[in-house]
CSV table of C-alpha atoms in Angstrom, one decimal:
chain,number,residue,atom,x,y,z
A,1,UNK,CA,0.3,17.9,-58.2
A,2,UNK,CA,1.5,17.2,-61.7
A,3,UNK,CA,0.0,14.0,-63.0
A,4,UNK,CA,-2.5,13.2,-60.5
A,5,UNK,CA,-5.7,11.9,-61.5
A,6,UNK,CA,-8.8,13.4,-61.2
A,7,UNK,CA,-11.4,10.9,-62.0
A,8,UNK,CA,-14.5,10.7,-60.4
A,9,UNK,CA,-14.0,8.1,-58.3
A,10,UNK,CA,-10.9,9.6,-56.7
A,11,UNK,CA,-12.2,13.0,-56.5
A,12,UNK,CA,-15.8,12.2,-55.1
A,13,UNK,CA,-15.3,8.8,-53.0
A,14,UNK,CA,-18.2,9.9,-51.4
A,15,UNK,CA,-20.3,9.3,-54.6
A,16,UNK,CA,-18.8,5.9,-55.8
A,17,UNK,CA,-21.8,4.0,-55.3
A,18,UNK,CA,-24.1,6.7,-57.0
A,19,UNK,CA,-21.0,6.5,-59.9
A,20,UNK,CA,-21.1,3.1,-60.4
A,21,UNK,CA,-25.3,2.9,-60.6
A,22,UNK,CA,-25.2,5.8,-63.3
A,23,UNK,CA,-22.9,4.3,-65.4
A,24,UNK,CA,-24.6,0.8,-65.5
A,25,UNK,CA,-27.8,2.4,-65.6
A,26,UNK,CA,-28.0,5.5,-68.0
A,27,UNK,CA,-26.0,5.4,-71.2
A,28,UNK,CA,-25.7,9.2,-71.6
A,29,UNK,CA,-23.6,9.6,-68.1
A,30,UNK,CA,-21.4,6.5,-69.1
A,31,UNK,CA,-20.7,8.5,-72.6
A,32,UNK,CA,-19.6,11.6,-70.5
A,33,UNK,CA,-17.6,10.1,-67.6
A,34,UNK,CA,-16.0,8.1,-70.9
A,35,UNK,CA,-14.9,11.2,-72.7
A,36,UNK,CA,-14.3,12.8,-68.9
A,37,UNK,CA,-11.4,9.9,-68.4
A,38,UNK,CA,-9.8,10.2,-71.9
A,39,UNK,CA,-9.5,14.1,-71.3
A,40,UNK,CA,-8.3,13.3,-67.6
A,41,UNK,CA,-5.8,11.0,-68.8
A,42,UNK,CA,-4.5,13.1,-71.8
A,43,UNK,CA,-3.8,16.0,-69.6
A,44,UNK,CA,-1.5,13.3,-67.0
A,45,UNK,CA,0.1,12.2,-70.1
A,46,UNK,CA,0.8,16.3,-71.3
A,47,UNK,CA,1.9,16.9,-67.2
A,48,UNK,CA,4.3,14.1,-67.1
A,49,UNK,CA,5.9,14.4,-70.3
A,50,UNK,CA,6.6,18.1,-69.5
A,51,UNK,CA,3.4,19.8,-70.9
A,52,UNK,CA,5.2,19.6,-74.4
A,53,UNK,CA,2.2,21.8,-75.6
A,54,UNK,CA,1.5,25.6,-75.7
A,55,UNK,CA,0.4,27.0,-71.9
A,56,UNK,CA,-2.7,28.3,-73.5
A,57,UNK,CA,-3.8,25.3,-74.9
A,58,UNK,CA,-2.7,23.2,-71.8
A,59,UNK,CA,-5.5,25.9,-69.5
A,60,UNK,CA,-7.9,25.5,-72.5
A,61,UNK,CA,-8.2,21.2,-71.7
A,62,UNK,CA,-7.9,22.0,-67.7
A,63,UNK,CA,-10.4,24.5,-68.5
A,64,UNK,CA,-13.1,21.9,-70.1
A,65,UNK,CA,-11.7,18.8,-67.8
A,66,UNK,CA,-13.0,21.5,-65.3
A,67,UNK,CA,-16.4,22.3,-66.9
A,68,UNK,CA,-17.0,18.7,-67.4
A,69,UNK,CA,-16.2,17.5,-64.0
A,70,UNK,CA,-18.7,20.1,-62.9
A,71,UNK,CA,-21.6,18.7,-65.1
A,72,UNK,CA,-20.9,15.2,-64.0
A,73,UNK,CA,-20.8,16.4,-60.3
A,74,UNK,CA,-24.4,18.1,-60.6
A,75,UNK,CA,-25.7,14.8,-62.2
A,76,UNK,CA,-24.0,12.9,-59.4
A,77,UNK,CA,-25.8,15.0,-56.4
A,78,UNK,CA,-29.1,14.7,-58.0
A,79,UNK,CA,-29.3,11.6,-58.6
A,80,UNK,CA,-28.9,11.2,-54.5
C-alpha cells in the first residue's frame, strides 16, 4: 500500500521490546534504525506525492530500505 510505513516497530511488533533496548543501549543500531526511518519516510513522502521521481531511482531506495531493514532484522533476532 502506497504510503504505509515500514518502521521497525510496525513491521516487527514482535521485537519492540528488543527495539527499544538496542537503541538505548548500542549507539551503532540507534545510527542505523536513524538513517532506516529517514529513508522510510522519504520514500512515503515520494509515494504520496505521486512518486515525482524516475521508477528506477524510486526501486533503487526500496531496494536499500529493503537491504537495510534486512540488517536491522538480523541484529534484532540475535540479540534475542
Amino acid at each position: 500500500m502506497l504510503g504505509e510505513s515500514h518502521s521497525l516497530a510496525n513491521d516487527f511488533p514482535e521485537y519492540q521490546a528488543i527495539i527499544a533496548k538496542l537503541i538505548a543501549s548500542d549507539a551503532e543500531f540507534a545510527k542505523e534504525v536513524k538513517k532506516y526511518d529517514a529513508l522510510d519516510k522519504e520514500i512515503r513522502v515520494l509515494e504520496l506525492n505521486g512518486a515525482p521521481i524516475e521508477d528506477d531511482a524510486m526501486h533503487q531506495l526500496k531496494h536499500d530500505r529493503a537491504e537495510m531493514k534486512d540488517a536491522l532484522y538480523q541484529r534484532l533476532t540475535q540479540a534475542q
